[in-house]
PDB file of N, CA, C and O in Angstrom:
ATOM      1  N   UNK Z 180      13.220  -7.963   5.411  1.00 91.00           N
ATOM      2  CA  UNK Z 180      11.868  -7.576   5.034  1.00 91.00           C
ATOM      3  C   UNK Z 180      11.186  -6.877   6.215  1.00 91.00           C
ATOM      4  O   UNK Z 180      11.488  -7.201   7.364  1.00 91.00           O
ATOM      5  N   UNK Z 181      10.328  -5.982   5.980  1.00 93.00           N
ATOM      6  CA  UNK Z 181       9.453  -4.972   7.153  1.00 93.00           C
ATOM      7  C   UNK Z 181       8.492  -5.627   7.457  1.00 93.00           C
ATOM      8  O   UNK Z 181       8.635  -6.735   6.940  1.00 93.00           O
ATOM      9  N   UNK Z 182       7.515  -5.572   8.049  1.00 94.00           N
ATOM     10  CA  UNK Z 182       6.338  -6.329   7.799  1.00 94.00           C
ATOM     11  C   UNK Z 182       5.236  -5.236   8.633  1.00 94.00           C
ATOM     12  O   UNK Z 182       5.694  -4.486   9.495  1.00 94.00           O
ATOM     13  N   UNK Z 183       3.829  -5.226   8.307  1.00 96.00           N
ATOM     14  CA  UNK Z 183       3.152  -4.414   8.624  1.00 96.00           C
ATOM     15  C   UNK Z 183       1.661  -5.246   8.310  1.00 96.00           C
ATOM     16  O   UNK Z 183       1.560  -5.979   7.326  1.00 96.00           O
ATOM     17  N   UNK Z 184       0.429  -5.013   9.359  1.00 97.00           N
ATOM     18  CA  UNK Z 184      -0.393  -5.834   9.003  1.00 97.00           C
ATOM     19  C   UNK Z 184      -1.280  -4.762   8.167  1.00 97.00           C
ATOM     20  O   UNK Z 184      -1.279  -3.533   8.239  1.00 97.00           O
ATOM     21  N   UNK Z 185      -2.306  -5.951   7.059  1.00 97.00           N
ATOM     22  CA  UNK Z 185      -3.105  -5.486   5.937  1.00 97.00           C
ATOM     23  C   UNK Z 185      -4.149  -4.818   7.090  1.00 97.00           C
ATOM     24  O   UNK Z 185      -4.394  -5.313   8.191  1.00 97.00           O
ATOM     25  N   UNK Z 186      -4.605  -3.774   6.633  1.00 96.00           N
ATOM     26  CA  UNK Z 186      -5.626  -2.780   7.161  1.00 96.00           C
ATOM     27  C   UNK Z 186      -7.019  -3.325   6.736  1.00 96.00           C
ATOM     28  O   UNK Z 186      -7.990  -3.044   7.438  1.00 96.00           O
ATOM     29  N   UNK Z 187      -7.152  -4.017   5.729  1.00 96.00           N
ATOM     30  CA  UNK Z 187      -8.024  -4.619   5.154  1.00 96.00           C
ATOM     31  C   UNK Z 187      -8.430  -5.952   6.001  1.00 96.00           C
ATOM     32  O   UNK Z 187      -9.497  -6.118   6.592  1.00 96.00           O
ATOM     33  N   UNK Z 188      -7.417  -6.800   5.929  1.00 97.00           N
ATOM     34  CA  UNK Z 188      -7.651  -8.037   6.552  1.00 97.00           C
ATOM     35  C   UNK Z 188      -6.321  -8.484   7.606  1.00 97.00           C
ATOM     36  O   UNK Z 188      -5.884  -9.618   7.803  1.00 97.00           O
ATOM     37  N   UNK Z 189      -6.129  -7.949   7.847  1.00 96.00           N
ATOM     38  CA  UNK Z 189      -4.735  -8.192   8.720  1.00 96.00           C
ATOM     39  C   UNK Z 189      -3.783  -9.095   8.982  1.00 96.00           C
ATOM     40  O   UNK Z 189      -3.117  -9.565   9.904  1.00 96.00           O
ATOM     41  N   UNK Z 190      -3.960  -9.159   7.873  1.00 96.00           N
ATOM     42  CA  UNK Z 190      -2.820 -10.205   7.156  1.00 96.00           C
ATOM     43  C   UNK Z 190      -1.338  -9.635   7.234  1.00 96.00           C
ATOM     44  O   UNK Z 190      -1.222  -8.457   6.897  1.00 96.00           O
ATOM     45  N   UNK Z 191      -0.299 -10.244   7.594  1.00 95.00           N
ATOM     46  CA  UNK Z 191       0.935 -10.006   7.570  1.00 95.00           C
ATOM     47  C   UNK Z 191       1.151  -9.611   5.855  1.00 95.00           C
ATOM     48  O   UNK Z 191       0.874 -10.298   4.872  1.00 95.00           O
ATOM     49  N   UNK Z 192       1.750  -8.239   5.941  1.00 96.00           N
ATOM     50  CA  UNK Z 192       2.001  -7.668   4.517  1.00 96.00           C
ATOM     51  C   UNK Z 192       4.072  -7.215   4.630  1.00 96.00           C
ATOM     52  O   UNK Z 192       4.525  -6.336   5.364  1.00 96.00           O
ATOM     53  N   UNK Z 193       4.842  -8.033   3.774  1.00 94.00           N
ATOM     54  CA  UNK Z 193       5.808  -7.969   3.718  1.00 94.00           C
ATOM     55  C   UNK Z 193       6.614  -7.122   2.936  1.00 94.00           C
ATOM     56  O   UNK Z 193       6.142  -7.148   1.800  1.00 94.00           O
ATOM     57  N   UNK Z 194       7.466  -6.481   2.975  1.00 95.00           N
ATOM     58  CA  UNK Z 194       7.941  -5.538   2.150  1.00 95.00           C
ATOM     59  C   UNK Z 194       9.362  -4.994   2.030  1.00 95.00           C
ATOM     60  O   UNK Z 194       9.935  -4.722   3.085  1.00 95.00           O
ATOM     61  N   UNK Z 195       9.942  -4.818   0.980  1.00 94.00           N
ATOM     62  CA  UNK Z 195      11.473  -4.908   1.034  1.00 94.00           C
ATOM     63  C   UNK Z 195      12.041  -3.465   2.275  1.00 94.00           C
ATOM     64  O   UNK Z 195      11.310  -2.480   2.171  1.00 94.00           O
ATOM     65  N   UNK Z 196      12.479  -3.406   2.678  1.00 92.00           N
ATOM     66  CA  UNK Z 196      13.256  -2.556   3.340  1.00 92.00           C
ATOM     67  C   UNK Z 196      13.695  -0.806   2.553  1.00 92.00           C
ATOM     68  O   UNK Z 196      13.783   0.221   3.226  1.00 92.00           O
ATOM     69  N   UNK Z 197      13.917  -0.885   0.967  1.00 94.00           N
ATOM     70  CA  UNK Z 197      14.402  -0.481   0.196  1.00 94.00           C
ATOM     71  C   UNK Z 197      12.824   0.698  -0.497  1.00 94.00           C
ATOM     72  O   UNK Z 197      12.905   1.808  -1.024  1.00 94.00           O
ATOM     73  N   UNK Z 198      11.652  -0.084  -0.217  1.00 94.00           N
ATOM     74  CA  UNK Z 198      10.481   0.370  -0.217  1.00 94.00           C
ATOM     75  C   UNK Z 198      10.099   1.981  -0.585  1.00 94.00           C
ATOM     76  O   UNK Z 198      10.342   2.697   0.386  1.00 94.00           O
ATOM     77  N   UNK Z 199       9.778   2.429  -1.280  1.00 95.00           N
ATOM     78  CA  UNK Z 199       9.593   3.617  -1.766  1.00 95.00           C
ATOM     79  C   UNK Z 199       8.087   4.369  -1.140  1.00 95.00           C
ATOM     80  O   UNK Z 199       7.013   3.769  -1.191  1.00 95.00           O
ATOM     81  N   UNK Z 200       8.211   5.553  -0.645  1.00 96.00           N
ATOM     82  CA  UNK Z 200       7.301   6.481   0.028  1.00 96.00           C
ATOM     83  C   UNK Z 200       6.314   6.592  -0.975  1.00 96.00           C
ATOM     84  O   UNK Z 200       6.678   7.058  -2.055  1.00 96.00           O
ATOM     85  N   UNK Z 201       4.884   6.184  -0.801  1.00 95.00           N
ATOM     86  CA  UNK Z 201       3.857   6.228  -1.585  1.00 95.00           C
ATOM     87  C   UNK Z 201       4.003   5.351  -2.560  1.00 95.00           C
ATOM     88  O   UNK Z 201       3.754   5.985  -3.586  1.00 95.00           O
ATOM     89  N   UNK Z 202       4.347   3.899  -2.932  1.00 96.00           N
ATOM     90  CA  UNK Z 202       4.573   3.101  -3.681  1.00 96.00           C
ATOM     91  C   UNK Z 202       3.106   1.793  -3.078  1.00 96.00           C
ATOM     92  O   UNK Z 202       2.742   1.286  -2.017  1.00 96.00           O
ATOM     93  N   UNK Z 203       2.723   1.760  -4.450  1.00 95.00           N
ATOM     94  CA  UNK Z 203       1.550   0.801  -4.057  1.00 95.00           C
ATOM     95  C   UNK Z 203       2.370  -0.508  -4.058  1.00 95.00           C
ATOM     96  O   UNK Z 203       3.401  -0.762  -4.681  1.00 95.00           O
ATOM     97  N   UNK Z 204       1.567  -1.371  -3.096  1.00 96.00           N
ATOM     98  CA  UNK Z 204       2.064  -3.257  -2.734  1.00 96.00           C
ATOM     99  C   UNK Z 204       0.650  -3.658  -2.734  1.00 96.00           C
ATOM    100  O   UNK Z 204      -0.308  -3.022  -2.295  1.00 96.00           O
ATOM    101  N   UNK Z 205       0.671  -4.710  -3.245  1.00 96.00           N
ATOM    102  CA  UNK Z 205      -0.767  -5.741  -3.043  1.00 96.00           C
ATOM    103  C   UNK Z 205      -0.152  -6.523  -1.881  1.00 96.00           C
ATOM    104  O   UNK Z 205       1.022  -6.868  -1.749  1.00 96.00           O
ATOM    105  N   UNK Z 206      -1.579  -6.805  -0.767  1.00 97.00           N
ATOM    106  CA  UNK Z 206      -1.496  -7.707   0.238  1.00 97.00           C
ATOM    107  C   UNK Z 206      -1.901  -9.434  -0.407  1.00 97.00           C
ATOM    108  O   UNK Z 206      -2.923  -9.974  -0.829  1.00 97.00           O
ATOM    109  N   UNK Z 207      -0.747  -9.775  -0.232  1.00 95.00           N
ATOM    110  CA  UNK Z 207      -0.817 -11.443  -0.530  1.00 95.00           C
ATOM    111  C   UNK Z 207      -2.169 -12.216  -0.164  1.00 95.00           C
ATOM    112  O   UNK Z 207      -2.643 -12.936  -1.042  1.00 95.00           O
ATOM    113  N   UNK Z 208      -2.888 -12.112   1.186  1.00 96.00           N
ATOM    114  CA  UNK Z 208      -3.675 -12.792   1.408  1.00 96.00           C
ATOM    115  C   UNK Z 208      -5.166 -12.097   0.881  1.00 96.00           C
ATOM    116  O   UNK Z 208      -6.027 -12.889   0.501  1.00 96.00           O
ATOM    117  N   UNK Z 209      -5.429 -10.833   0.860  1.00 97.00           N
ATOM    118  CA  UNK Z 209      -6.637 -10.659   0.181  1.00 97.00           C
ATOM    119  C   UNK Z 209      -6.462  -9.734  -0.627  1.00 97.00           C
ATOM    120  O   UNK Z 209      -7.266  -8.803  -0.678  1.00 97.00           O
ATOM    121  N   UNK Z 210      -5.295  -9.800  -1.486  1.00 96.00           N
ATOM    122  CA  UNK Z 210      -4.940  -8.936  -3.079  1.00 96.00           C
ATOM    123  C   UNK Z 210      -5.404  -7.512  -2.926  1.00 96.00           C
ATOM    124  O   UNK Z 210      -5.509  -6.891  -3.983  1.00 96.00           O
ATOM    125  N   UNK Z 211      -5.767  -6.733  -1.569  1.00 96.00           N
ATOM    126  CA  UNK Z 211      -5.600  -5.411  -1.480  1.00 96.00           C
ATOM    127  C   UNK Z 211      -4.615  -4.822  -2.165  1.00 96.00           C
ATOM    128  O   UNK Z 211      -3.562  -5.306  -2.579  1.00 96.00           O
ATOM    129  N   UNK Z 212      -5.080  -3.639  -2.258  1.00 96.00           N
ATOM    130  CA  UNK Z 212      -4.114  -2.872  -2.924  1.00 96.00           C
ATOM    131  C   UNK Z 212      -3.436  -1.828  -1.884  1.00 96.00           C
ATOM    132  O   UNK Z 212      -4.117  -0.958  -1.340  1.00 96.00           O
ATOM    133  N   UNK Z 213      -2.362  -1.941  -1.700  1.00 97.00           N
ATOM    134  CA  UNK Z 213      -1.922  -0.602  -0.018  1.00 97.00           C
ATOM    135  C   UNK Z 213      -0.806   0.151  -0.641  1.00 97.00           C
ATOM    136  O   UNK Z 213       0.052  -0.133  -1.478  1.00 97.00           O
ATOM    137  N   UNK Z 214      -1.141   1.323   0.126  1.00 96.00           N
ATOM    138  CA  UNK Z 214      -0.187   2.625  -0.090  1.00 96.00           C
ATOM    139  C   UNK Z 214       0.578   2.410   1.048  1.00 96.00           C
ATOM    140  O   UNK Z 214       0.171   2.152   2.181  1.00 96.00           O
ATOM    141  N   UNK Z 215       2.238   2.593   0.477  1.00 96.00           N
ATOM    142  CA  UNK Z 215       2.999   2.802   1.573  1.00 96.00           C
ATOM    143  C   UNK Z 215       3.096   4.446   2.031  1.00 96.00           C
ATOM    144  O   UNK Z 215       3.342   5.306   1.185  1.00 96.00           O
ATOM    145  N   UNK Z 216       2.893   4.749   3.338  1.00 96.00           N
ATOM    146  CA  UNK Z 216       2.184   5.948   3.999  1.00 96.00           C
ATOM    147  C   UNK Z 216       3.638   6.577   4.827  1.00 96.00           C
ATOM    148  O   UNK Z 216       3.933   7.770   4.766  1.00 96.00           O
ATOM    149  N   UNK Z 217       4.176   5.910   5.328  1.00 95.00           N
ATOM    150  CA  UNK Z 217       5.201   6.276   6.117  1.00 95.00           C
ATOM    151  C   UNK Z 217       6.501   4.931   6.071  1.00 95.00           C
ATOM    152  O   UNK Z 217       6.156   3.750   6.081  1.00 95.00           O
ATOM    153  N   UNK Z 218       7.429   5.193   6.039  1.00 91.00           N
ATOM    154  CA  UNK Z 218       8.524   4.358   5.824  1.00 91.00           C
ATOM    155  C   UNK Z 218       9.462   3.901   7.211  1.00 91.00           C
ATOM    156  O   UNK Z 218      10.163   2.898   7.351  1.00 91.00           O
ATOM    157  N   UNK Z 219       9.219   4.935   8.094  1.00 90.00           N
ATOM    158  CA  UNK Z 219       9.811   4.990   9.299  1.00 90.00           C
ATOM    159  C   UNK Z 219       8.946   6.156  10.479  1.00 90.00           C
ATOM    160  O   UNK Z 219       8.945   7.370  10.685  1.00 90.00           O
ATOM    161  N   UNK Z 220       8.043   4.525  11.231  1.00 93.00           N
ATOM    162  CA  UNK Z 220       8.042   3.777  11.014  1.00 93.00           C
ATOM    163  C   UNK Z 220       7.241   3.145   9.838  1.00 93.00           C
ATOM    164  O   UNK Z 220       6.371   3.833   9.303  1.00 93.00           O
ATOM    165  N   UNK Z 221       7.509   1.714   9.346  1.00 94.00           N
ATOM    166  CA  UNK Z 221       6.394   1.674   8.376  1.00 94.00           C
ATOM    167  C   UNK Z 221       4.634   1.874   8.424  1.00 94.00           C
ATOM    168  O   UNK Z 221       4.038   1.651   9.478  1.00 94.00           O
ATOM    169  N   UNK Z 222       4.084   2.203   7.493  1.00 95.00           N
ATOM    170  CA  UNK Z 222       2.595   2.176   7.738  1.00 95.00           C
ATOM    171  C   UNK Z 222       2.216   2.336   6.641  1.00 95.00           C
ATOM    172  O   UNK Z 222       2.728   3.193   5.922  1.00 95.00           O
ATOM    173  N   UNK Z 223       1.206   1.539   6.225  1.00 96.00           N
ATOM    174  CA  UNK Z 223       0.694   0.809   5.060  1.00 96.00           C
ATOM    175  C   UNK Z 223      -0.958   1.648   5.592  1.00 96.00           C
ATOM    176  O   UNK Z 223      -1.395   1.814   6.731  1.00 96.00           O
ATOM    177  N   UNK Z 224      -1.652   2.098   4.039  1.00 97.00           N
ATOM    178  CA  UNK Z 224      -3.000   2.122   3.861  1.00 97.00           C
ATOM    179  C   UNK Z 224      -3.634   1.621   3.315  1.00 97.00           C
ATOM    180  O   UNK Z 224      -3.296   0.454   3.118  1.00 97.00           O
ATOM    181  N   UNK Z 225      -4.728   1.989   2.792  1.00 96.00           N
ATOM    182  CA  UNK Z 225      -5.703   1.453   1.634  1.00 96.00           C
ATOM    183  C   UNK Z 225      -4.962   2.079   0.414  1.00 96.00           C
ATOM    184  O   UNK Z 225      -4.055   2.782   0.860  1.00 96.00           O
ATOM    185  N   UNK Z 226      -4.987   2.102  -0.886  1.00 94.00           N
ATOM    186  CA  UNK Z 226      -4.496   2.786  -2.011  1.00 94.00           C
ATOM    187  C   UNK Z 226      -6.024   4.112  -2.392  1.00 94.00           C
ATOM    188  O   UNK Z 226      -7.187   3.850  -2.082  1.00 94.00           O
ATOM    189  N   UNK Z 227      -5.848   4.662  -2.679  1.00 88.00           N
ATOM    190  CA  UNK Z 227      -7.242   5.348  -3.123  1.00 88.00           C
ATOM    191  C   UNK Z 227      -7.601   5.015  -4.455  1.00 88.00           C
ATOM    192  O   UNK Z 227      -6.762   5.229  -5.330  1.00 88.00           O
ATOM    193  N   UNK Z 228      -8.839   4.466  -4.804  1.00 80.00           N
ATOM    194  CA  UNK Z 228      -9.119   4.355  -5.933  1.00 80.00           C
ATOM    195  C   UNK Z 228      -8.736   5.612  -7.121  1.00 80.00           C
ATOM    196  O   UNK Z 228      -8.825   6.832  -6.980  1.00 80.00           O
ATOM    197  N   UNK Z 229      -8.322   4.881  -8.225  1.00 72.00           N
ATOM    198  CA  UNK Z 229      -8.017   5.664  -9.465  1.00 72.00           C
ATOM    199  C   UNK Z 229      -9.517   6.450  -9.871  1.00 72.00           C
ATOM    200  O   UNK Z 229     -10.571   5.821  -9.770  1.00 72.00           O
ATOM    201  N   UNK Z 230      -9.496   7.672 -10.268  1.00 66.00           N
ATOM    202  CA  UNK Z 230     -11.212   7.868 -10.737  1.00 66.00           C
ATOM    203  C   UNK Z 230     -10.864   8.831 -12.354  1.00 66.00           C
ATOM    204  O   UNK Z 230     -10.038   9.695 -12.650  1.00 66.00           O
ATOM    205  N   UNK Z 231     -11.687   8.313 -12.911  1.00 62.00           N
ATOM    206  CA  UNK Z 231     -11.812   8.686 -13.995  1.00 62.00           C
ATOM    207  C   UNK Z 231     -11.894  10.182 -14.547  1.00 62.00           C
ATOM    208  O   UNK Z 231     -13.043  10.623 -14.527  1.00 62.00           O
ATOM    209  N   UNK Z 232     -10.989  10.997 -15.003  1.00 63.00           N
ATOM    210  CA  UNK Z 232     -11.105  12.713 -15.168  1.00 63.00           C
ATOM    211  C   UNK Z 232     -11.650  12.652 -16.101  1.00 63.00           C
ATOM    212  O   UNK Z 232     -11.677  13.701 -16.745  1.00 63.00           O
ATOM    213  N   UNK Z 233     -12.434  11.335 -16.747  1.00 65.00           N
ATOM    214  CA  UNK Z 233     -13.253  12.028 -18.384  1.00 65.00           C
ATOM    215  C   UNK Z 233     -12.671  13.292 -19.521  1.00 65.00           C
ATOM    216  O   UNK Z 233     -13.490  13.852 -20.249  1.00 65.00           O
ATOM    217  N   UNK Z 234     -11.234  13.645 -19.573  1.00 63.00           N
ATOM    218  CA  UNK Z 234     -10.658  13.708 -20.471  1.00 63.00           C
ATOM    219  C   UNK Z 234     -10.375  15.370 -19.758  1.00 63.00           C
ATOM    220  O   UNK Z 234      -9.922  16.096 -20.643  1.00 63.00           O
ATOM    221  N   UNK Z 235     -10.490  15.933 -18.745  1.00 60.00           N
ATOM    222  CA  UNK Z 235     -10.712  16.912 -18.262  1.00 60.00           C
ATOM    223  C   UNK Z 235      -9.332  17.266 -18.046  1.00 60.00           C
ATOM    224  O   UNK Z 235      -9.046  18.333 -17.505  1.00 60.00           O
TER     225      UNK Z 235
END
């Protein structure tokens, strides 16, 4: 497992090795939502909120 701390709360955030570039993970300790940003080395973000295109 990789491990990388939550940006949010810096919480140890664990993650398979196998991990996919731009694949969202929730942080265990405060259910963030993080974008995996870089794989090597790892680096975890915030996810960007989804926003609504109102049918556009």
């Amino acid at each position: 497992m990789l491990k990388e701390a939550c940006p949010e709360c810096t919480g140890d955030v664990s993650v398979a090795p196998e991990v996919e570039l731009n694949e969202i993970v929730e942080c265990a300790e405060c259910m963030a939502e993080l974008e995996i940003v870089s794989r090597e080395p790892l680096i975890i973000a915030l996810a960007p909120e989804t926003e609504e295109d109102w049918g556009e």
